[in-house]
mmCIF file of C-alpha atoms in Angstrom:
data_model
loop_
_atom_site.group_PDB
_atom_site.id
_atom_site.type_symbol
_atom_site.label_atom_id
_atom_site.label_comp_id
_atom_site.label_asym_id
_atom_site.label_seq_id
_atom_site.Cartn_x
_atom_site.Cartn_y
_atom_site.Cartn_z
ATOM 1 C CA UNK Z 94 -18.930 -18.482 4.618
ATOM 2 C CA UNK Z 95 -16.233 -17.946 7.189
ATOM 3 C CA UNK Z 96 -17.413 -15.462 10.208
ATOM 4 C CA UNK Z 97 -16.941 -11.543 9.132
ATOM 5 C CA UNK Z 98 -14.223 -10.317 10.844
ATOM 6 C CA UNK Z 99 -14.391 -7.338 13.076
ATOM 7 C CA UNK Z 100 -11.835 -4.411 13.335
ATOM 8 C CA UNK Z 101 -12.028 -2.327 16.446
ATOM 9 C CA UNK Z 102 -11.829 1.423 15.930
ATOM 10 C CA UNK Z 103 -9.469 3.340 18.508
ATOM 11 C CA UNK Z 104 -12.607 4.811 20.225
ATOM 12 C CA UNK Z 105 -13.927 1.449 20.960
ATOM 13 C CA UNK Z 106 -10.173 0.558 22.398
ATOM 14 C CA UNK Z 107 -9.807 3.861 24.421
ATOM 15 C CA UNK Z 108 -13.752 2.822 25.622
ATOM 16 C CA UNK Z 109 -12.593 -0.111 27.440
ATOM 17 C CA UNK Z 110 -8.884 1.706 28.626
ATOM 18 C CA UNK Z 111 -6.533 -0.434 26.164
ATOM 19 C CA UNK Z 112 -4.365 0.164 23.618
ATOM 20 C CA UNK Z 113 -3.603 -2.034 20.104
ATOM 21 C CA UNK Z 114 -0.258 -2.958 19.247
ATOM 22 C CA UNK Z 115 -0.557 -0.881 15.835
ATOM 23 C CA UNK Z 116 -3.009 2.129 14.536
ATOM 24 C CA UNK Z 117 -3.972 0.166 10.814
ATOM 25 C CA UNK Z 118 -4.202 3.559 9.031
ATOM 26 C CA UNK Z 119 -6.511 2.884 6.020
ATOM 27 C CA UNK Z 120 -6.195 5.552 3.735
ATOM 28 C CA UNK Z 121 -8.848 7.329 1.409
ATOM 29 C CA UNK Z 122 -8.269 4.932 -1.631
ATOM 30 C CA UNK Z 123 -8.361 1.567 0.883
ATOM 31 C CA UNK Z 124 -11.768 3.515 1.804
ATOM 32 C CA UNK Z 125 -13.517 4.500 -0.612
ATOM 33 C CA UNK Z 126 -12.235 2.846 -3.810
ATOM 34 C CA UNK Z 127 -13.647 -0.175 -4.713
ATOM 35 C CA UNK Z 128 -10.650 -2.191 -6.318
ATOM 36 C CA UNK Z 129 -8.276 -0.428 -3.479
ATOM 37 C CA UNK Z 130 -10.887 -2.022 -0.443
ATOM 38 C CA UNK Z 131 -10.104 -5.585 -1.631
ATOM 39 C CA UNK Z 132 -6.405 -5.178 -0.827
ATOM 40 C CA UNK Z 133 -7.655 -3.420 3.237
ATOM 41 C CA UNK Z 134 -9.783 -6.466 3.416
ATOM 42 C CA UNK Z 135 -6.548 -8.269 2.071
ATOM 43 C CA UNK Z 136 -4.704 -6.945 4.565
ATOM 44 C CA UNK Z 137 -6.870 -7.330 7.645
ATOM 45 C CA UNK Z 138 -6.964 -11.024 6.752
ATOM 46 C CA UNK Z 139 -3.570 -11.419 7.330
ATOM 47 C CA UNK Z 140 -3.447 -8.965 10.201
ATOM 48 C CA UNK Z 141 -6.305 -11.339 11.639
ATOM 49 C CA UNK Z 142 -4.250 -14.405 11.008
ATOM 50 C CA UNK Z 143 -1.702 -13.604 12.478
ATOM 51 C CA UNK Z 144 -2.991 -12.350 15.773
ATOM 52 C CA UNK Z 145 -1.897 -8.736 15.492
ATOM 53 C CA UNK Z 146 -3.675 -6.743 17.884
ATOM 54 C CA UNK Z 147 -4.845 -3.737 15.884
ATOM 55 C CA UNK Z 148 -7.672 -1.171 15.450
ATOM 56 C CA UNK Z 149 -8.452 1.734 12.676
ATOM 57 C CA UNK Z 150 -9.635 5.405 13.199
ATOM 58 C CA UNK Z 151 -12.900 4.711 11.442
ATOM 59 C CA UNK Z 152 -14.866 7.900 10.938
ATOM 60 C CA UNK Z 153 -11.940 9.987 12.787
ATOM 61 C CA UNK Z 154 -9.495 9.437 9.887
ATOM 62 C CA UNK Z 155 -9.435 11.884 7.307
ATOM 63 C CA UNK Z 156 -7.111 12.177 4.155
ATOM 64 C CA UNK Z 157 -3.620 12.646 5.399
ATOM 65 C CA UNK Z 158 -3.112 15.834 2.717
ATOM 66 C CA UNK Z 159 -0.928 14.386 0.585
ATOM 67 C CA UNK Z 160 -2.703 15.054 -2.514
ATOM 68 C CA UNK Z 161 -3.155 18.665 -1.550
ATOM 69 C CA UNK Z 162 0.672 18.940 -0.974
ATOM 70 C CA UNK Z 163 1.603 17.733 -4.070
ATOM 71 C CA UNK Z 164 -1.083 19.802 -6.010
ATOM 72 C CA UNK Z 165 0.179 23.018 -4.440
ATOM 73 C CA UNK Z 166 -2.121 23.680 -1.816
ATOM 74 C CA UNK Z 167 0.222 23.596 1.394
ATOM 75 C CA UNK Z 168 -2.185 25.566 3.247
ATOM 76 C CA UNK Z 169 -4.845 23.065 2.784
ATOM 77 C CA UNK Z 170 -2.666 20.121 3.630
ATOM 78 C CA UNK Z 171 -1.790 21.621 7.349
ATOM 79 C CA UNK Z 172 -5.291 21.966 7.765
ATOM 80 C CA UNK Z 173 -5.870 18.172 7.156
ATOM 81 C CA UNK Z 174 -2.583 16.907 8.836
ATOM 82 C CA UNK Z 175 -3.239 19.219 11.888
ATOM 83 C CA UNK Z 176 -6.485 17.897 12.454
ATOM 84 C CA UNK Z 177 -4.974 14.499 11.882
ATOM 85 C CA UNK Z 178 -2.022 14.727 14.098
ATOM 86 C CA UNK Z 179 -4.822 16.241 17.303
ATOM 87 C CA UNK Z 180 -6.888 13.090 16.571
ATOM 88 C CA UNK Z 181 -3.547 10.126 16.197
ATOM 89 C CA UNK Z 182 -1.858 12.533 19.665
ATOM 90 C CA UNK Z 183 -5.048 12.487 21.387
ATOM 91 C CA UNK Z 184 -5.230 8.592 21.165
ATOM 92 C CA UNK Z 185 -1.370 8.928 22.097
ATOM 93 C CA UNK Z 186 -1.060 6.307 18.926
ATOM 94 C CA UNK Z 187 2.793 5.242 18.817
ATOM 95 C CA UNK Z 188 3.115 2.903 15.909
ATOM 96 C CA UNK Z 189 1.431 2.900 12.835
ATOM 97 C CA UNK Z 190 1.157 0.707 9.436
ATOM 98 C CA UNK Z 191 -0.506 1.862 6.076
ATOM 99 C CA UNK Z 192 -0.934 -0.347 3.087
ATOM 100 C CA UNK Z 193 -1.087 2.731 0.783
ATOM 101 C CA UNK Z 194 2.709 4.688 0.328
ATOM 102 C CA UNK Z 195 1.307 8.332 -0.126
ATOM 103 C CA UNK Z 196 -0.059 7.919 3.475
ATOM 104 C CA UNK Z 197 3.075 6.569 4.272
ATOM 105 C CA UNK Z 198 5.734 9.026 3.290
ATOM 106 C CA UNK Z 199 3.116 12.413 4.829
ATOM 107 C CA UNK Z 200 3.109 10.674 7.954
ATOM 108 C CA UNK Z 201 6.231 9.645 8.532
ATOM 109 C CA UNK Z 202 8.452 12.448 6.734
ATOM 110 C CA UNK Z 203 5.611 15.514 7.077
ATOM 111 C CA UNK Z 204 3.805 14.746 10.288
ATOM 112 C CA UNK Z 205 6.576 15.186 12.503
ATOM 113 C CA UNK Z 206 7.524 19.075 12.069
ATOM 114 C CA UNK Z 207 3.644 19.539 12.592
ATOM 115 C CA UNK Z 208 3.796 17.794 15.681
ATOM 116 C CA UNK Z 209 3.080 14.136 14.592
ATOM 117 C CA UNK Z 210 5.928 12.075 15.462
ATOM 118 C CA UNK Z 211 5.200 8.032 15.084
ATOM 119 C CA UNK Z 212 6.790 4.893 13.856
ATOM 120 C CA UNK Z 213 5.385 4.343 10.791
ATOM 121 C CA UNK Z 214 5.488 1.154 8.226
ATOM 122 C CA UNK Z 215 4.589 -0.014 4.993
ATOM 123 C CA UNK Z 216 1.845 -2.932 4.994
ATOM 124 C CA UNK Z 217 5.256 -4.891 3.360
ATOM 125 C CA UNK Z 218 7.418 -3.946 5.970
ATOM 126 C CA UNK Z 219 5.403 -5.213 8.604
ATOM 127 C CA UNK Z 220 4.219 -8.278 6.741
ATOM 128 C CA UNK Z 221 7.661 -9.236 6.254
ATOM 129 C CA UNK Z 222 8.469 -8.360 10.564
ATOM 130 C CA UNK Z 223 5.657 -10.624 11.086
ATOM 131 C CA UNK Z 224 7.132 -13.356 8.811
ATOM 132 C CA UNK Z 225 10.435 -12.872 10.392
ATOM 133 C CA UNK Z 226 8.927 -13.358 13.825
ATOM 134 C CA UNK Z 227 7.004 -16.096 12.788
ATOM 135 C CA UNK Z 228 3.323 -14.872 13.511
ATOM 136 C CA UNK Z 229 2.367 -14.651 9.740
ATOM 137 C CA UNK Z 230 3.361 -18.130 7.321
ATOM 138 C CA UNK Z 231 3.699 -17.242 3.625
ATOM 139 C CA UNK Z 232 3.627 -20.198 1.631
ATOM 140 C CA UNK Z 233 4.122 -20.703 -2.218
ATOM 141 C CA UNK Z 234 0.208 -21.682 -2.931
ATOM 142 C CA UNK Z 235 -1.130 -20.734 -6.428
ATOM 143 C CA UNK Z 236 1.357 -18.632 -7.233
ATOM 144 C CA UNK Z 237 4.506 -21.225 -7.263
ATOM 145 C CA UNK Z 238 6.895 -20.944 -10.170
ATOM 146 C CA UNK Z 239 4.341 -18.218 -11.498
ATOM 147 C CA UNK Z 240 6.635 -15.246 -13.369
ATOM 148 C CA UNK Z 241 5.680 -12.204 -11.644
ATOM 149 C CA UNK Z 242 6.904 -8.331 -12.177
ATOM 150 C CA UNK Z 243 6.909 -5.937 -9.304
ATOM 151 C CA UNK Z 244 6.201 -2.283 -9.959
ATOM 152 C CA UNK Z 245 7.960 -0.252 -7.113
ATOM 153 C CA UNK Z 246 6.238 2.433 -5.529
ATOM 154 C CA UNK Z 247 7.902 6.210 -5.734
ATOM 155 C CA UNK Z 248 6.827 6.431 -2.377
ATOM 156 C CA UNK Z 249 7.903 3.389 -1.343
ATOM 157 C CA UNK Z 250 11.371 3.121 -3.206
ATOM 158 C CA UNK Z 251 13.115 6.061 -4.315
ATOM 159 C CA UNK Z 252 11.591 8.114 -1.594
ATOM 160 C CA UNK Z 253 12.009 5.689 1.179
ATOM 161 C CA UNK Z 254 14.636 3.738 0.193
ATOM 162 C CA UNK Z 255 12.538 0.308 0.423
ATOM 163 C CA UNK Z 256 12.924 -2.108 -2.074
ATOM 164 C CA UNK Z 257 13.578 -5.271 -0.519
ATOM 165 C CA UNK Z 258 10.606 -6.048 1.211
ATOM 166 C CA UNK Z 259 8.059 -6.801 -1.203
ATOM 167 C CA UNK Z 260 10.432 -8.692 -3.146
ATOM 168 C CA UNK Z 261 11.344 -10.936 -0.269
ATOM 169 C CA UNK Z 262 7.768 -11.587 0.746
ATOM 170 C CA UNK Z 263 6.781 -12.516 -3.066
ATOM 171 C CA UNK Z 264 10.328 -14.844 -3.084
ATOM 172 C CA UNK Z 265 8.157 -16.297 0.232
ATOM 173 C CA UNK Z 266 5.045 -17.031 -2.461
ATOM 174 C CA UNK Z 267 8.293 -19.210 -4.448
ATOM 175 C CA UNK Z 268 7.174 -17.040 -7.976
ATOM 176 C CA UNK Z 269 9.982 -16.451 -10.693
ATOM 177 C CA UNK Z 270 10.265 -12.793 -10.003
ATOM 178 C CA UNK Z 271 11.715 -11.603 -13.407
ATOM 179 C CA UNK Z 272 12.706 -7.445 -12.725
ATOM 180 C CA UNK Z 273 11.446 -4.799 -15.349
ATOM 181 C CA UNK Z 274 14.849 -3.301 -17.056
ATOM 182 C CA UNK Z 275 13.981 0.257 -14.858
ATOM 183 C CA UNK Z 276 13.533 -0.891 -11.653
ATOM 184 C CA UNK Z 277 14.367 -0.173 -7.819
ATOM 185 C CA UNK Z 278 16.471 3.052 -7.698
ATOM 186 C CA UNK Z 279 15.994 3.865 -11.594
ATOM 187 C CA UNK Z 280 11.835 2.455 -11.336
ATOM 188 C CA UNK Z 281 9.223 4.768 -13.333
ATOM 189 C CA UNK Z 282 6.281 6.229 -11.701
ATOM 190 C CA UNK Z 283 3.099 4.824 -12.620
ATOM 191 C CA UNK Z 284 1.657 7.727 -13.758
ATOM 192 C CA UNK Z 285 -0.212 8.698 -10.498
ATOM 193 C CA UNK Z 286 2.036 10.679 -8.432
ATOM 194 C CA UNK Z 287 2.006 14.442 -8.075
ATOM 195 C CA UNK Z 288 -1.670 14.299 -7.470
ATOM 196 C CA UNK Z 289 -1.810 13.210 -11.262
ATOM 197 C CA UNK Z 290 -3.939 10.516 -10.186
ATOM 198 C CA UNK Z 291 -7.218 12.350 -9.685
ATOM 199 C CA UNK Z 292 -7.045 14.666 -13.358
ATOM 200 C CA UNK Z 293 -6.589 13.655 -17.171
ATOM 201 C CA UNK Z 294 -2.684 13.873 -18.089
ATOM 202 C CA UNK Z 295 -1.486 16.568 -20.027
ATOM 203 C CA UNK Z 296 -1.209 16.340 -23.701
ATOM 204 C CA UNK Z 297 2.135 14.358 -24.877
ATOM 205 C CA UNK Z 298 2.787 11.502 -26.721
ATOM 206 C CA UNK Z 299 2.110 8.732 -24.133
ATOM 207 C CA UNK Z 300 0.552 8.420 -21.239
ATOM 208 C CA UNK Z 301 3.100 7.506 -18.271
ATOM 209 C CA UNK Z 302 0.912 4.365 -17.238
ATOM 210 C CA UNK Z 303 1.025 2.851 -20.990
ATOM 211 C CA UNK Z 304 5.226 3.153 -21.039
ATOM 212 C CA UNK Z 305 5.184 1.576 -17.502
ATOM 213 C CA UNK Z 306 2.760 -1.043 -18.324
ATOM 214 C CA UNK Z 307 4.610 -1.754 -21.373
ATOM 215 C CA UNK Z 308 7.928 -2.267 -19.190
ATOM 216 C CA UNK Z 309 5.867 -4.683 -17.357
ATOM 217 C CA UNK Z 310 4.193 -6.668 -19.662
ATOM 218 C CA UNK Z 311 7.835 -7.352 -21.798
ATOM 219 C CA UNK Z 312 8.836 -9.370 -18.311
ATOM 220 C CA UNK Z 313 5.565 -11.825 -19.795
ATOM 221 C CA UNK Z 314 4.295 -11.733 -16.332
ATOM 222 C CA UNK Z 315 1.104 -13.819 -14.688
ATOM 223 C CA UNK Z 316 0.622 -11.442 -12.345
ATOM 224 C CA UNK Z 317 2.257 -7.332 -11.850
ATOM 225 C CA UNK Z 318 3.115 -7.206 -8.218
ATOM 226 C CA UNK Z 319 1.940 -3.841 -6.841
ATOM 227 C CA UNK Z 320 2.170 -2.352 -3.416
ATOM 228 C CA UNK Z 321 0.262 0.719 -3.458
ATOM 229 C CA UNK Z 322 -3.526 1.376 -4.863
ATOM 230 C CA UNK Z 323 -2.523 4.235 -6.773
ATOM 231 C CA UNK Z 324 0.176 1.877 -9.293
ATOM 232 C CA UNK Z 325 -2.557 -0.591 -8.659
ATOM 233 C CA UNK Z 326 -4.929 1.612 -10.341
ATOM 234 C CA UNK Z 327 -2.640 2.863 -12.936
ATOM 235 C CA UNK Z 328 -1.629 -0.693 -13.788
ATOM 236 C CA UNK Z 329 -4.889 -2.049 -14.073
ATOM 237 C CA UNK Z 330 -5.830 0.335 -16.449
ATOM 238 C CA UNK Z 331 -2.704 -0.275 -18.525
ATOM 239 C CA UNK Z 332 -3.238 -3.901 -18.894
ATOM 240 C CA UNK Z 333 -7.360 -2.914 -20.091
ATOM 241 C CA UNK Z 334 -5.580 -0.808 -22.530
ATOM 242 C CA UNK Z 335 -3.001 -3.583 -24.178
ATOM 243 C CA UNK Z 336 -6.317 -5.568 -24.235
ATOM 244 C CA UNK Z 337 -4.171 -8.170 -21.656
ATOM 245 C CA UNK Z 338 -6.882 -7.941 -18.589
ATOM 246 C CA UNK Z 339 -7.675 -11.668 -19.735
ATOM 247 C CA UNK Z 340 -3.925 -13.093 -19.292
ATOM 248 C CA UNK Z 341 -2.256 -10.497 -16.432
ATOM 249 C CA UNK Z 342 -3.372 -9.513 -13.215
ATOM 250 C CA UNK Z 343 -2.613 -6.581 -11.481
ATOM 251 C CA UNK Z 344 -2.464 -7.212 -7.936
ATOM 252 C CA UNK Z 345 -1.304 -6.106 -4.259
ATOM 253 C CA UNK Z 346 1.409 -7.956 -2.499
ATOM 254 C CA UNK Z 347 -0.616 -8.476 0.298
ATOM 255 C CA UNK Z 348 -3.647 -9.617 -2.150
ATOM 256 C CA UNK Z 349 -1.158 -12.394 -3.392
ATOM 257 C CA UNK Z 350 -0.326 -13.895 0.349
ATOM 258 C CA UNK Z 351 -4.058 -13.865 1.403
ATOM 259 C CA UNK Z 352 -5.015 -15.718 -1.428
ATOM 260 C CA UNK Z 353 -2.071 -17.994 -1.984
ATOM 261 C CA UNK Z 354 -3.045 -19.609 1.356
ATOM 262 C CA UNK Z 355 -7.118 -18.914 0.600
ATOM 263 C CA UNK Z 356 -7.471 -17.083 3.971
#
């Protein structure tokens, strides 16, 4: 068993007077749901391995209102980014990374006429800065020559414009990266987005998630690169549902680096 690793909370920084090089902003599905924590403990593998100073919010962190936007409820969401944005000012936090895109997009498009202004990045952007700078190696592993299908994020594509940096870091892992015919720009949602994630869909003739996992699984993929828990979810339950969960794995980008190299 290798040692547990431990991952300061800003309190415990602010205790002893420093400060981390990045806030690790975890997110309510990296939280609380189970399949979502593997890809945080994923994550702070790699953050580990790399030497990135970092530290979370812990108890302080609340969800960043993003499904209360989309649902409708603005009031509700200023409630929880106000009470987000006293807690991330009061630890004067300057740069933060978040694996999930939801958190993402609110915090770095929403916070900042509330008051909240940060640099914030994907978990894929700053996987791929460390790469670049040469703190992180990403190594082929497992997953060489493996034909893989990445599902893009709304959040993380068409909303942010950021396609290219999962895509380089899974070229890193040396798979055959075969592209679903809608993809990048003209990529379908998941099925999750609009707060659709937490209800039943509405009646119609299919479900979002089956037309998107069918898009996927005509690629004949090993694995369906995701990089957000939401499409993780979404996926996952699309594959169960083609009765495929035996041959294709749904899995986070980050996932596929920490255990390419068995961290």
């Amino acid at each position: 068993m290798s040692e547990p690793i431990k991952v300061p909370t800003m309190a415990e920084y602010m205790a002893e007077g420093k400060k981390p090089e990045v806030l690790f902003w975890v997110g309510c599905a990296g939280s609380f749901d189970d399949r979502a924590k593997k890809i945080t403990k994923a994550f702070v593998k790699l953050l580990h391995n790399a030497k990135v100073d970092f530290a979370v919010l812990g108890t302080e962190e609340s969800c960043t209102g993003d499904p209360a936007k989309r649902a409708g409820n603005e009031f509700l969401f200023q409630m929880q980014a106000m009470t987000n944005i006293e807690v991330l000012n009061g630890y004067e936090v300057k740069k933060i990374v978040t694996a999930c895109p939801h958190c993402f997009n609110t915090i770095k498009n929403e916070y900042p006429e509330l008051g909240g202004n940060y640099e914030v990045v994907h978990h894929t952007q700053f996987l791929k800065s460390l790469l670049n700078e040469g703190r992180l190696k990403v190594e082929g592993g497992k997953f060489k020559g493996k034909k893989i299908t990445f599902h893009d994020p709304c959040y993380l594509g068409r909303a942010n414009g950021e396609y290219e940096a999962p895509r380089d870091l899974l070229r890193k892992l040396e798979v055959e990266l075969v592209e679903m015919k809608r993809c990048k720009s003209r990529g379908l949602c998941c099925g999750a987005g609009g707060a659709q994630m937490f209800k039943e869909p509405e009646e119609g003739k299919k479900d979002v998630n089956m037309e998107r996992t069918e898009e996927a699984l005509e690629t004949q993929p090993k694995v369906i690169a995701a990089a957000c828990p939401f499409c993780n979810t979404m996926m996952t339950d699309g594959v169960k549902g083609k009765n495929q969960e035996g041959d294709v794995a749904v899995m986070d980008v980050a996932e596929m680096i920490a255990s390419a190299d068995d961290l």
